[in-house]
Amino acid sequence: MVFGLGLLLFGLDKFFEFIPHNHVMDEDLIAAFTGLMANKFILPTVGVVEAISGLLLLTRKYSIVGLLLMVPVTYGIIAFHLAVDLEGIISGLMIAVMHIYLLSLKKSTLISLVEYHKVETKS
């Protein structure tokens, strides 16, 4: 529930900018963030994926879909912090830990999906 609400809020923040960001940025971080902002595609896409994943987790109907949608975003968050913002990695690690924990709760469903895919690709 908390993870879903956080994803929804951070996803919507990509469009409406209502969360204050008091992070002090060094030159590398400014350059990386400027590149992301200049792209006009990456941050809106991440925002849409975060918001949709958050909604799916909050409704609990398609939570496995929401968790799987977030895999590349979680990876991107960790990779970004490792590459240019090591000081801010704590928030990224918190997201990754929550994400991995929720995926582990769905382990049997994920295994079933993989087994089903194996059967379908053989026929």
XYZ file of N, CA and C in Angstrom:
369
model
N 0.823 -1.193 0.000
C 0.000 0.000 0.000
C 0.872 1.263 0.000
N 1.877 1.291 0.875
C 2.776 2.450 0.963
C 3.584 2.586 -0.323
N 4.068 1.461 -0.829
C 4.852 1.483 -2.063
C 4.000 2.003 -3.223
N 2.757 1.522 -3.320
C 1.858 1.961 -4.382
C 1.545 3.444 -4.289
N 1.281 3.936 -3.078
C 0.997 5.358 -2.888
C 2.216 6.208 -3.238
N 3.403 5.748 -2.812
C 4.638 6.466 -3.142
C 4.871 6.532 -4.639
N 4.655 5.419 -5.322
C 4.830 5.402 -6.780
C 3.845 6.347 -7.464
N 2.607 6.326 -7.014
C 1.608 7.210 -7.598
C 2.000 8.672 -7.403
N 2.408 9.029 -6.187
C 2.783 10.418 -5.908
C 4.016 10.851 -6.701
N 5.060 10.007 -6.706
C 6.273 10.372 -7.433
C 6.040 10.373 -8.949
N 5.160 9.498 -9.426
C 4.821 9.515 -10.848
C 4.106 10.793 -11.237
N 3.127 11.204 -10.421
C 2.400 12.448 -10.701
C 3.295 13.673 -10.535
N 4.280 13.585 -9.633
C 5.213 14.704 -9.428
C 6.032 14.994 -10.682
N 6.232 14.011 -11.528
C 6.981 14.226 -12.776
C 6.237 15.206 -13.685
N 4.910 15.331 -13.500
C 4.104 16.212 -14.343
C 3.693 17.500 -13.638
N 3.400 17.409 -12.339
C 2.847 18.565 -11.628
C 3.814 19.217 -10.645
N 4.932 18.599 -10.367
C 6.006 19.127 -9.513
C 5.483 19.739 -8.210
N 4.858 18.916 -7.387
C 4.330 19.378 -6.110
C 5.146 18.915 -4.911
N 6.136 18.064 -5.123
C 7.003 17.600 -4.038
C 8.261 18.457 -4.040
N 8.583 19.098 -2.902
C 9.807 19.915 -2.855
C 11.055 19.035 -2.911
N 12.010 19.441 -3.723
C 13.271 18.719 -3.861
C 14.394 19.634 -3.382
N 14.895 19.363 -2.212
C 15.937 20.206 -1.612
C 17.322 19.586 -1.755
N 17.508 18.763 -2.757
C 18.769 18.059 -2.944
C 19.807 19.005 -3.563
N 20.960 19.111 -2.931
C 22.048 19.926 -3.482
C 22.738 19.123 -4.580
N 22.863 19.717 -5.765
C 23.420 18.992 -6.901
C 24.819 19.479 -7.238
N 25.717 18.509 -7.480
C 27.056 18.862 -7.950
C 27.028 18.915 -9.486
N 28.187 19.190 -10.089
C 28.251 19.371 -11.550
C 27.804 18.130 -12.316
N 28.252 16.946 -11.889
C 27.881 15.716 -12.591
C 26.370 15.479 -12.535
N 25.792 15.705 -11.375
C 24.357 15.503 -11.219
C 23.565 16.526 -12.041
N 24.021 17.765 -12.055
C 23.355 18.794 -12.868
C 23.412 18.418 -14.344
N 24.569 17.942 -14.805
C 24.721 17.542 -16.209
C 23.799 16.365 -16.545
N 23.736 15.366 -15.663
C 22.887 14.201 -15.905
C 21.417 14.601 -15.904
N 21.019 15.412 -14.944
C 19.624 15.827 -14.851
C 19.226 16.725 -16.017
N 20.142 17.585 -16.459
C 19.881 18.435 -17.617
C 19.656 17.576 -18.859
N 20.442 16.514 -18.986
C 20.262 15.588 -20.104
C 18.909 14.899 -20.063
N 18.496 14.485 -18.874
C 17.184 13.851 -18.736
C 16.064 14.820 -19.087
N 16.195 16.061 -18.636
C 15.167 17.070 -18.905
C 15.132 17.433 -20.394
N 16.283 17.449 -21.043
C 16.349 17.800 -22.462
C 15.743 16.711 -23.336
N 15.736 15.483 -22.851
C 15.245 14.357 -23.628
C 13.755 14.456 -23.914
N 12.967 14.981 -23.019
C 11.512 15.159 -23.166
C 10.744 13.843 -23.242
N 11.410 12.701 -23.111
C 10.741 11.407 -23.228
C 10.930 10.551 -21.986
N 12.130 10.536 -21.448
C 12.445 9.594 -20.375
C 11.661 9.887 -19.103
N 11.749 11.101 -18.574
C 11.066 11.401 -17.316
C 9.544 11.291 -17.417
N 8.911 11.761 -18.496
C 7.463 11.530 -18.588
C 7.105 10.040 -18.655
N 7.908 9.257 -19.356
C 7.649 7.819 -19.429
C 7.787 7.183 -18.058
N 8.842 7.548 -17.333
C 9.030 7.029 -15.975
C 7.851 7.449 -15.092
N 7.401 8.690 -15.233
C 6.267 9.166 -14.450
C 5.000 8.379 -14.733
N 4.732 8.104 -16.000
C 3.547 7.327 -16.374
C 3.646 5.911 -15.808
N 4.810 5.272 -15.955
C 4.990 3.911 -15.445
C 4.843 3.888 -13.923
N 5.437 4.859 -13.231
C 5.306 4.915 -11.777
C 3.851 5.106 -11.360
N 3.144 6.027 -12.006
C 1.747 6.295 -11.640
C 0.859 5.083 -11.916
N 1.017 4.463 -13.072
C 0.211 3.281 -13.399
C 0.536 2.137 -12.444
N 1.820 1.917 -12.180
C 2.210 0.857 -11.245
C 1.636 1.123 -9.863
N 1.700 2.374 -9.429
C 1.140 2.734 -8.128
C -0.353 2.464 -8.059
N -1.077 2.847 -9.102
C -2.522 2.589 -9.131
C -2.827 1.095 -9.108
N -2.067 0.331 -9.886
C -2.284 -1.121 -9.912
C -2.010 -1.747 -8.547
N -0.978 -1.265 -7.866
C -0.682 -1.791 -6.533
C -1.748 -1.370 -5.520
N -2.243 -0.156 -5.645
C -3.266 0.318 -4.706
C -4.593 -0.420 -4.893
N -4.954 -0.741 -6.126
C -6.206 -1.464 -6.370
C -6.073 -2.949 -6.034
N -4.843 -3.448 -6.009
C -4.525 -4.846 -5.690
C -5.100 -5.855 -6.685
N -5.696 -5.377 -7.759
C -6.270 -6.303 -8.730
C -5.195 -6.867 -9.660
N -4.336 -6.006 -10.158
C -3.269 -6.423 -11.066
C -1.911 -6.042 -10.479
N -1.716 -6.318 -9.215
C -0.489 -5.891 -8.544
C 0.757 -6.529 -9.153
N 0.644 -7.756 -9.650
C 1.809 -8.403 -10.260
C 2.237 -7.648 -11.514
N 1.282 -7.126 -12.272
C 1.594 -6.335 -13.464
C 2.301 -5.043 -13.054
N 1.792 -4.394 -12.015
C 2.422 -3.170 -11.520
C 3.840 -3.407 -11.051
N 4.064 -4.516 -10.358
C 5.414 -4.838 -9.881
C 6.354 -5.128 -11.042
N 5.875 -5.832 -12.046
C 6.724 -6.136 -13.201
C 7.007 -4.893 -14.046
N 6.025 -3.989 -14.138
C 6.264 -2.726 -14.865
C 7.372 -1.910 -14.213
N 7.488 -2.014 -12.902
C 8.452 -1.202 -12.161
C 9.888 -1.743 -12.198
N 10.094 -2.956 -12.678
C 11.443 -3.541 -12.669
C 12.452 -2.646 -13.403
N 12.203 -2.229 -14.656
C 13.205 -1.377 -15.317
C 13.356 -0.007 -14.656
N 12.285 0.510 -14.082
C 12.361 1.813 -13.413
C 13.211 1.711 -12.157
N 12.997 0.660 -11.372
C 13.805 0.457 -10.168
C 15.271 0.294 -10.530
N 15.539 -0.474 -11.571
C 16.918 -0.625 -12.042
C 17.500 0.733 -12.435
N 16.728 1.531 -13.164
C 17.198 2.847 -13.593
C 17.490 3.766 -12.424
N 16.654 3.701 -11.389
C 16.870 4.532 -10.201
C 18.194 4.166 -9.536
N 18.426 2.870 -9.333
C 19.669 2.410 -8.699
C 20.869 2.750 -9.574
N 20.762 2.486 -10.880
C 21.884 2.758 -11.787
C 22.212 4.248 -11.826
N 21.186 5.099 -11.852
C 21.404 6.547 -11.867
C 22.152 6.981 -10.617
N 21.708 6.509 -9.458
C 22.361 6.914 -8.210
C 23.788 6.369 -8.110
N 24.008 5.158 -8.586
C 25.370 4.613 -8.574
C 26.291 5.392 -9.509
N 25.744 5.862 -10.621
C 26.572 6.545 -11.614
C 26.867 7.997 -11.258
N 25.852 8.752 -10.794
C 26.069 10.188 -10.635
C 25.629 10.775 -9.301
N 24.935 10.016 -8.460
C 24.423 10.598 -7.212
C 24.485 9.587 -6.078
N 25.695 9.188 -5.751
C 25.867 8.173 -4.711
C 25.318 8.637 -3.365
N 25.347 9.939 -3.109
C 24.823 10.466 -1.849
C 23.325 10.237 -1.711
N 22.599 10.199 -2.793
C 21.150 10.029 -2.760
C 20.694 8.596 -2.926
N 21.594 7.641 -2.825
C 21.249 6.251 -3.111
C 20.355 5.619 -2.041
N 20.299 6.197 -0.850
C 19.479 5.621 0.217
C 18.015 5.526 -0.221
N 17.489 6.581 -0.814
C 16.087 6.539 -1.262
C 15.907 5.488 -2.363
N 16.870 5.387 -3.260
C 16.809 4.374 -4.305
C 16.875 2.964 -3.745
N 17.711 2.759 -2.737
C 17.800 1.444 -2.102
C 16.507 1.096 -1.365
N 15.878 2.096 -0.756
C 14.597 1.845 -0.083
C 13.543 1.392 -1.092
N 13.517 2.029 -2.246
C 12.592 1.628 -3.305
C 12.897 0.206 -3.756
N 14.170 -0.087 -3.985
C 14.560 -1.421 -4.446
C 14.217 -2.494 -3.418
N 14.463 -2.217 -2.152
C 14.164 -3.206 -1.105
C 12.666 -3.466 -1.024
N 11.858 -2.397 -1.043
C 10.399 -2.589 -1.020
C 9.930 -3.359 -2.244
N 10.495 -3.024 -3.387
C 10.119 -3.682 -4.638
C 10.473 -5.172 -4.592
N 11.682 -5.481 -4.180
C 12.109 -6.883 -4.096
C 11.264 -7.647 -3.083
N 10.956 -7.005 -1.962
C 10.119 -7.660 -0.951
C 8.740 -7.994 -1.523
N 8.123 -7.029 -2.203
C 6.797 -7.287 -2.770
C 6.851 -8.337 -3.877
N 7.911 -8.322 -4.672
C 8.078 -9.383 -5.677
C 8.242 -10.748 -5.014
N 8.961 -10.791 -3.904
C 9.149 -12.075 -3.208
C 7.833 -12.612 -2.657
N 6.910 -11.721 -2.298
C 5.590 -12.167 -1.841
C 4.792 -12.800 -2.980
N 5.110 -12.437 -4.202
C 4.418 -12.962 -5.393
C 5.242 -14.050 -6.081
N 6.184 -14.638 -5.360
C 7.117 -15.602 -5.947
C 6.397 -16.755 -6.657
N 5.396 -17.333 -6.019
C 4.716 -18.476 -6.630
C 3.996 -18.075 -7.924
N 3.423 -16.892 -7.955
C 2.760 -16.404 -9.171
C 3.781 -16.173 -10.281
N 4.922 -15.598 -9.920
C 5.973 -15.363 -10.917
C 6.499 -16.679 -11.481
N 6.695 -17.668 -10.615
C 7.170 -18.984 -11.069
C 6.133 -19.616 -11.994
N 4.858 -19.484 -11.645
C 3.792 -20.016 -12.503
C 3.787 -19.348 -13.868
N 4.008 -18.045 -13.899
C 4.070 -17.333 -15.179
C 5.219 -17.830 -16.043
N 6.373 -18.047 -15.429
C 7.538 -18.531 -16.169
C 7.276 -19.942 -16.693
N 6.700 -20.802 -15.862
C 6.407 -22.168 -16.297
C 5.367 -22.173 -17.411
N 4.356 -21.334 -17.304
C 3.335 -21.228 -18.345
C 3.967 -20.762 -19.652
N 4.854 -19.797 -19.575
C 5.537 -19.303 -20.774
C 6.370 -20.401 -21.418
N 7.036 -21.212 -20.619
C 7.827 -22.318 -21.160
C 6.945 -23.314 -21.902
N 5.784 -23.634 -21.352
C 4.865 -24.574 -21.980
C 4.329 -23.984 -23.271
N 3.950 -22.720 -23.255
C 3.374 -22.076 -24.431
C 4.398 -21.946 -25.560
N 5.646 -21.709 -25.249
C 6.645 -21.536 -26.308
C 7.037 -22.869 -26.926
N 6.834 -23.981 -26.220
C 7.152 -25.300 -26.762
C 6.076 -25.770 -27.726
N 4.827 -25.301 -27.563
C 3.753 -25.783 -28.437
C 3.592 -24.982 -29.695
